[in-house]
mmCIF file of C-alpha atoms in Angstrom:
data_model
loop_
_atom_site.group_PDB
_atom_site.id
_atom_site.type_symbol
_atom_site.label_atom_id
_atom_site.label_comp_id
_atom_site.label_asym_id
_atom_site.label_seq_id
_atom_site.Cartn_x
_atom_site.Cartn_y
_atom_site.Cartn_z
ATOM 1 C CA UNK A 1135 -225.198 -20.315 -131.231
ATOM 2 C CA UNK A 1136 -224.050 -23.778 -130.633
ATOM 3 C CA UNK A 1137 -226.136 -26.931 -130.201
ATOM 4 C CA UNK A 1138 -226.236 -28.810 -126.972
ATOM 5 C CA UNK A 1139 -224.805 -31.788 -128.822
ATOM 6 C CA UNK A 1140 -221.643 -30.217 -130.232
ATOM 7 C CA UNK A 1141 -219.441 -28.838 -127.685
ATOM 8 C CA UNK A 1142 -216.248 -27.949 -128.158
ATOM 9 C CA UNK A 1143 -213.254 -29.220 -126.718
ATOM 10 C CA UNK A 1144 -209.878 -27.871 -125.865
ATOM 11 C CA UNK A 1145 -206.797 -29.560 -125.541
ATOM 12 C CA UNK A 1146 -204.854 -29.318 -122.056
ATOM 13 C CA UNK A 1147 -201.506 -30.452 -122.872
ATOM 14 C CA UNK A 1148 -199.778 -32.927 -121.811
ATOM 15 C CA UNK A 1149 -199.565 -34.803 -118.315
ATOM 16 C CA UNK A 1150 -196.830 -33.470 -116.155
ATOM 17 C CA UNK A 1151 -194.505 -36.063 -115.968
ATOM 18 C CA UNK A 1152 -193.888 -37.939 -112.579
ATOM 19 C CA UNK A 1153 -190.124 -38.449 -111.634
ATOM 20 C CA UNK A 1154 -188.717 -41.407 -111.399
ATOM 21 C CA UNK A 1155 -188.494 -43.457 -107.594
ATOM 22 C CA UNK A 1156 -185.742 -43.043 -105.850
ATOM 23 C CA UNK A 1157 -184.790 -47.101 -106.626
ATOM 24 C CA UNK A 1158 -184.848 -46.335 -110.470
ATOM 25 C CA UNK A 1159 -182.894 -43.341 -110.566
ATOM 26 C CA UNK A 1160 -179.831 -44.624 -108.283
ATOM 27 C CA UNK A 1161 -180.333 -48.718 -109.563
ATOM 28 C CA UNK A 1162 -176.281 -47.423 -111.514
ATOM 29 C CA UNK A 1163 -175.286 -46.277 -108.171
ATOM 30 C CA UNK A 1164 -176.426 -49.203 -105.988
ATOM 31 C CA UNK A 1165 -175.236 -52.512 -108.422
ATOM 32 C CA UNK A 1166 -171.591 -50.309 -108.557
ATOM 33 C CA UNK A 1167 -171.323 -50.236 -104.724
ATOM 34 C CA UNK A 1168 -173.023 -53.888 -104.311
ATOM 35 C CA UNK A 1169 -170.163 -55.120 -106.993
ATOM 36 C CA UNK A 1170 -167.237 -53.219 -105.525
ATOM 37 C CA UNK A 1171 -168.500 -54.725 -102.263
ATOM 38 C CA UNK A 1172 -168.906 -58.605 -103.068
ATOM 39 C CA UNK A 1173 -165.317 -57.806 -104.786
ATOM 40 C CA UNK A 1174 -163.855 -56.511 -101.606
ATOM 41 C CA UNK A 1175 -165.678 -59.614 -99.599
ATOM 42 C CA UNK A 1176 -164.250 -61.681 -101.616
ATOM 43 C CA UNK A 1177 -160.721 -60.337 -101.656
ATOM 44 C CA UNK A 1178 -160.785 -60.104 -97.902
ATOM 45 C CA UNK A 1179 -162.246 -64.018 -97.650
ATOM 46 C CA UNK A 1180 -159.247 -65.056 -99.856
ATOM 47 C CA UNK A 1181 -156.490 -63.578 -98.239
ATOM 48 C CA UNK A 1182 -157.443 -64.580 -94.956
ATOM 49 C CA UNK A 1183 -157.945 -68.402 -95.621
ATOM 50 C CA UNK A 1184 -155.368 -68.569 -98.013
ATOM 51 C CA UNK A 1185 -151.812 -70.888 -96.374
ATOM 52 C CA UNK A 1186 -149.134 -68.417 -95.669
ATOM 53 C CA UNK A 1187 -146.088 -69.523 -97.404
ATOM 54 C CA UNK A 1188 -142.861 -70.024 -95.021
ATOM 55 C CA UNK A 1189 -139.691 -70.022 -96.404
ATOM 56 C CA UNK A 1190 -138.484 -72.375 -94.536
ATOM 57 C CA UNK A 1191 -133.910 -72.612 -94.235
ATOM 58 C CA UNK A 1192 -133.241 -74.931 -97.217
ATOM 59 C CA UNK A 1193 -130.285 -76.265 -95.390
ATOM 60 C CA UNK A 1194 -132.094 -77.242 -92.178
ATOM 61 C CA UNK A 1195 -134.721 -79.093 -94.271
ATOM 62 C CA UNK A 1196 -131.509 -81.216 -95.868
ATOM 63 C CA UNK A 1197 -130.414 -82.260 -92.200
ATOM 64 C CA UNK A 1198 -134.183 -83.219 -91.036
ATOM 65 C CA UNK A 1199 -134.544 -85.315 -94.256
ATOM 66 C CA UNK A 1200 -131.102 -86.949 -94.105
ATOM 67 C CA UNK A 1201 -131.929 -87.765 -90.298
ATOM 68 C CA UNK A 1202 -135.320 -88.886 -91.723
ATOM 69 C CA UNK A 1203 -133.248 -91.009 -94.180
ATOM 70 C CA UNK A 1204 -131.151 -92.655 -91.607
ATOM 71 C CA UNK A 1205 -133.723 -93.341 -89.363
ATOM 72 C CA UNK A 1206 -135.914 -94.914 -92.299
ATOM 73 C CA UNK A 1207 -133.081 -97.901 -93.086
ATOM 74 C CA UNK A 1208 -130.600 -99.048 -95.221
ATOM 75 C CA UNK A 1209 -132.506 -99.775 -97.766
ATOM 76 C CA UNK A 1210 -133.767 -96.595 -98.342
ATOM 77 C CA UNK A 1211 -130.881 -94.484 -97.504
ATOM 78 C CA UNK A 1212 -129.474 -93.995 -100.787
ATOM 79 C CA UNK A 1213 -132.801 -92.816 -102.695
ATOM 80 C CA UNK A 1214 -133.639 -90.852 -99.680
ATOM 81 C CA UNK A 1215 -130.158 -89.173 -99.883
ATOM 82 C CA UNK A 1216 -130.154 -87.963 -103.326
ATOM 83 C CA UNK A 1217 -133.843 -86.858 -103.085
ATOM 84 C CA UNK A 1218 -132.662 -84.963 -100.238
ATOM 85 C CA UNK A 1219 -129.844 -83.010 -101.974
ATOM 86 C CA UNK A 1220 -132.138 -82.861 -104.795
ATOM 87 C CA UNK A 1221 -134.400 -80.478 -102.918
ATOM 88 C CA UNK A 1222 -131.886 -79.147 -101.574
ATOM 89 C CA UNK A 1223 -130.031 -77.934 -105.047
ATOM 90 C CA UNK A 1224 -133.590 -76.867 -106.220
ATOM 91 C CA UNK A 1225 -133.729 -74.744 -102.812
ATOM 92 C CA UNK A 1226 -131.146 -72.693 -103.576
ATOM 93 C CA UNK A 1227 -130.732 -72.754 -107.156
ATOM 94 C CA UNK A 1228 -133.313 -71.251 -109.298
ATOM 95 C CA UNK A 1229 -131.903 -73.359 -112.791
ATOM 96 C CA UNK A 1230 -132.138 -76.561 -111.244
ATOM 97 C CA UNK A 1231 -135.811 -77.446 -110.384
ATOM 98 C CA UNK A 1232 -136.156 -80.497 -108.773
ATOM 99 C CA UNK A 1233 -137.948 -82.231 -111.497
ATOM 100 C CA UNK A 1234 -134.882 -83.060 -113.925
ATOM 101 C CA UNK A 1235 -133.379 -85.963 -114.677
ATOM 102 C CA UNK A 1236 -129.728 -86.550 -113.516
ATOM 103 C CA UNK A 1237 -128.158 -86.066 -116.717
ATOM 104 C CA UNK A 1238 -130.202 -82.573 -116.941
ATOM 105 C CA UNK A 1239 -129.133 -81.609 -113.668
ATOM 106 C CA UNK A 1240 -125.566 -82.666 -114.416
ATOM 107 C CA UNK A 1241 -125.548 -80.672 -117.333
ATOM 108 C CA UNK A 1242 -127.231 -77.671 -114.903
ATOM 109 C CA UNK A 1243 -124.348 -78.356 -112.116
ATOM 110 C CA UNK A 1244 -121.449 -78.002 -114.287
ATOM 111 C CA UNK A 1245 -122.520 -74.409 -115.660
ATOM 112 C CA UNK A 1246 -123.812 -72.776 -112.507
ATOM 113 C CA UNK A 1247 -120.959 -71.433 -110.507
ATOM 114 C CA UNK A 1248 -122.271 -72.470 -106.706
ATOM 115 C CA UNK A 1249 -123.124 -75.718 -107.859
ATOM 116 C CA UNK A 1250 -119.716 -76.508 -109.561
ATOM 117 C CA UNK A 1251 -118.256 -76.023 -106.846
ATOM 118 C CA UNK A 1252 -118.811 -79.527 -105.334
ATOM 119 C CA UNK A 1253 -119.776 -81.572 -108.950
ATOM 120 C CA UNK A 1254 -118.146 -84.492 -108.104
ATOM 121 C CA UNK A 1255 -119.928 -85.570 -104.851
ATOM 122 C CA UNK A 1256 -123.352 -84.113 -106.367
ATOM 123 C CA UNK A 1257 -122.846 -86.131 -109.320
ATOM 124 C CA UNK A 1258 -121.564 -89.313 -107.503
ATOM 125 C CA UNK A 1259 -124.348 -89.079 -105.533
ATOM 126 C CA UNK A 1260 -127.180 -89.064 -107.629
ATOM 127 C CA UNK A 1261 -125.369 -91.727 -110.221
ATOM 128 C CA UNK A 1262 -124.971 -94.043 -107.172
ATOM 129 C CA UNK A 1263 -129.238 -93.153 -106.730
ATOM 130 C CA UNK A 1264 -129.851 -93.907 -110.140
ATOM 131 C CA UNK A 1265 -128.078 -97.450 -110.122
ATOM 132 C CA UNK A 1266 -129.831 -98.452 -107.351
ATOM 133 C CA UNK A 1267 -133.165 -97.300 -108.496
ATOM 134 C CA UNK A 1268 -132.979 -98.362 -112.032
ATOM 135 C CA UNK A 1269 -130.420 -101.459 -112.331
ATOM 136 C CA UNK A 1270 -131.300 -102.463 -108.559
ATOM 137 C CA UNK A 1271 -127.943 -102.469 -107.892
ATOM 138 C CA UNK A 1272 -126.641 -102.819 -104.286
ATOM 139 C CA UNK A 1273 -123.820 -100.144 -103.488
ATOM 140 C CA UNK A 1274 -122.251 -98.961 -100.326
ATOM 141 C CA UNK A 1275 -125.341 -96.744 -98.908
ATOM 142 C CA UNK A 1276 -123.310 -95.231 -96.083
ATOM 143 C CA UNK A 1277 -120.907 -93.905 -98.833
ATOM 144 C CA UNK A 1278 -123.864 -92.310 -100.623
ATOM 145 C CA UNK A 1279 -125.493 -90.849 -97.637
ATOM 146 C CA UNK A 1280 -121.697 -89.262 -96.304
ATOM 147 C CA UNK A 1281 -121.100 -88.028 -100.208
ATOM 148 C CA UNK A 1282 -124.398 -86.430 -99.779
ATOM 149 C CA UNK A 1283 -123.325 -84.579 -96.732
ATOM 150 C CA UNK A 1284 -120.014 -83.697 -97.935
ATOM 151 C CA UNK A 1285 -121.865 -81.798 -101.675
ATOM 152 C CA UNK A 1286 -124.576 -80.300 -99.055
ATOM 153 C CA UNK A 1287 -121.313 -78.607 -96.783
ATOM 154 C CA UNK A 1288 -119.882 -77.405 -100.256
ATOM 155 C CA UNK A 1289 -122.515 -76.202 -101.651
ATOM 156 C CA UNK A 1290 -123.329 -73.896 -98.057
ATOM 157 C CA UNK A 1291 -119.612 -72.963 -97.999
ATOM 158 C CA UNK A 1292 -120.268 -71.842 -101.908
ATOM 159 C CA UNK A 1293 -123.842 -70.446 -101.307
ATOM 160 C CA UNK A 1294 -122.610 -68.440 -97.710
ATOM 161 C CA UNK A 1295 -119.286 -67.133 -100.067
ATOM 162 C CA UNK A 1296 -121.590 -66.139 -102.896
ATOM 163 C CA UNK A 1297 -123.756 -64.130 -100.152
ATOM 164 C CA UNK A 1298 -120.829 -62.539 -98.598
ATOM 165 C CA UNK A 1299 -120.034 -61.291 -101.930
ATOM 166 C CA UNK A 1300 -122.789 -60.027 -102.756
ATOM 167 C CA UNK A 1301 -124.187 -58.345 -99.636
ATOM 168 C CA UNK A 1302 -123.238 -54.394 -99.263
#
């Protein structure tokens, strides 16, 4: 027989274990859907506040800024010219950014065949701009601004030719 003071134990086992909540078992689930979804947010947010590029008819933006030009003066007329066909060579010529110097772009204008087409006035042009600006000489600004006008009607007769060309 056993004594009152030493009883015997037995052993149950082990403690069912409780399943996790619902929060911990799906917290993969739910930060994949809330990061997909700030992604989305954002995407959506950007495109709808981001400036809708226009491309805008190179050769109309050459008459407004040679109207501009005439309206601004004499004294501006010349620079305002060649900046004009500047932008307007770097419209519609991808190897001719408007950043270059002249004697880069001169070097451009004599290989690429719509822009050789009217070299001389483009060149005359930009060399009369260039004298002004840099040796402050004073040359015939009416000249400069119709020389301008005569390369920018070349170079659309060359650039509408080119597209005839090339369209089926």
């Amino acid at each position: 027989m056993s004594s009152p003071t030493t009883e015997e134990f037995t052993l149950l086992g082990l403690k069912p274990e409780v399943p996790p909540s619902w929060l911990e078992a799906h917290t993969l689930e739910l930060s994949t859907y809330v990061g997909i979804s700030v992604l989305l947010l954002g995407t959506l947010i950007y495109l709808l506040r981001r400036k809708r590029v226009t491309h805008a008819n190179p050769a109309l933006a050459f008459r407004q800024q040679m109207s501009a030009a005439r309206a601004a003066g004499q004294a501006h007329l010349c620079q305002l010219s060649a900046s004009a066909l500047r932008s307007y060579i770097a419209a519609i010529a991808a190897d001719a950014p408007a950043g270059l110097t002249t004697q880069e772009l001169s070097a451009v204008i004599i290989h690429s065949p719509i822009l050789s087409t009217s070299a001389d006035p483009i060149l005359r042009v930009l060399r009369a701009a260039d004298r002004v600006k840099f040796a402050g000489e004073l040359s015939d600004h009416e000249e400069v601004a119709r020389l301008a006008e005569e390369a920018f009607a070349r170079l659309e007769l060359a650039r509408q030719a080119l597209w005839r060309e090339v369209a089926p």
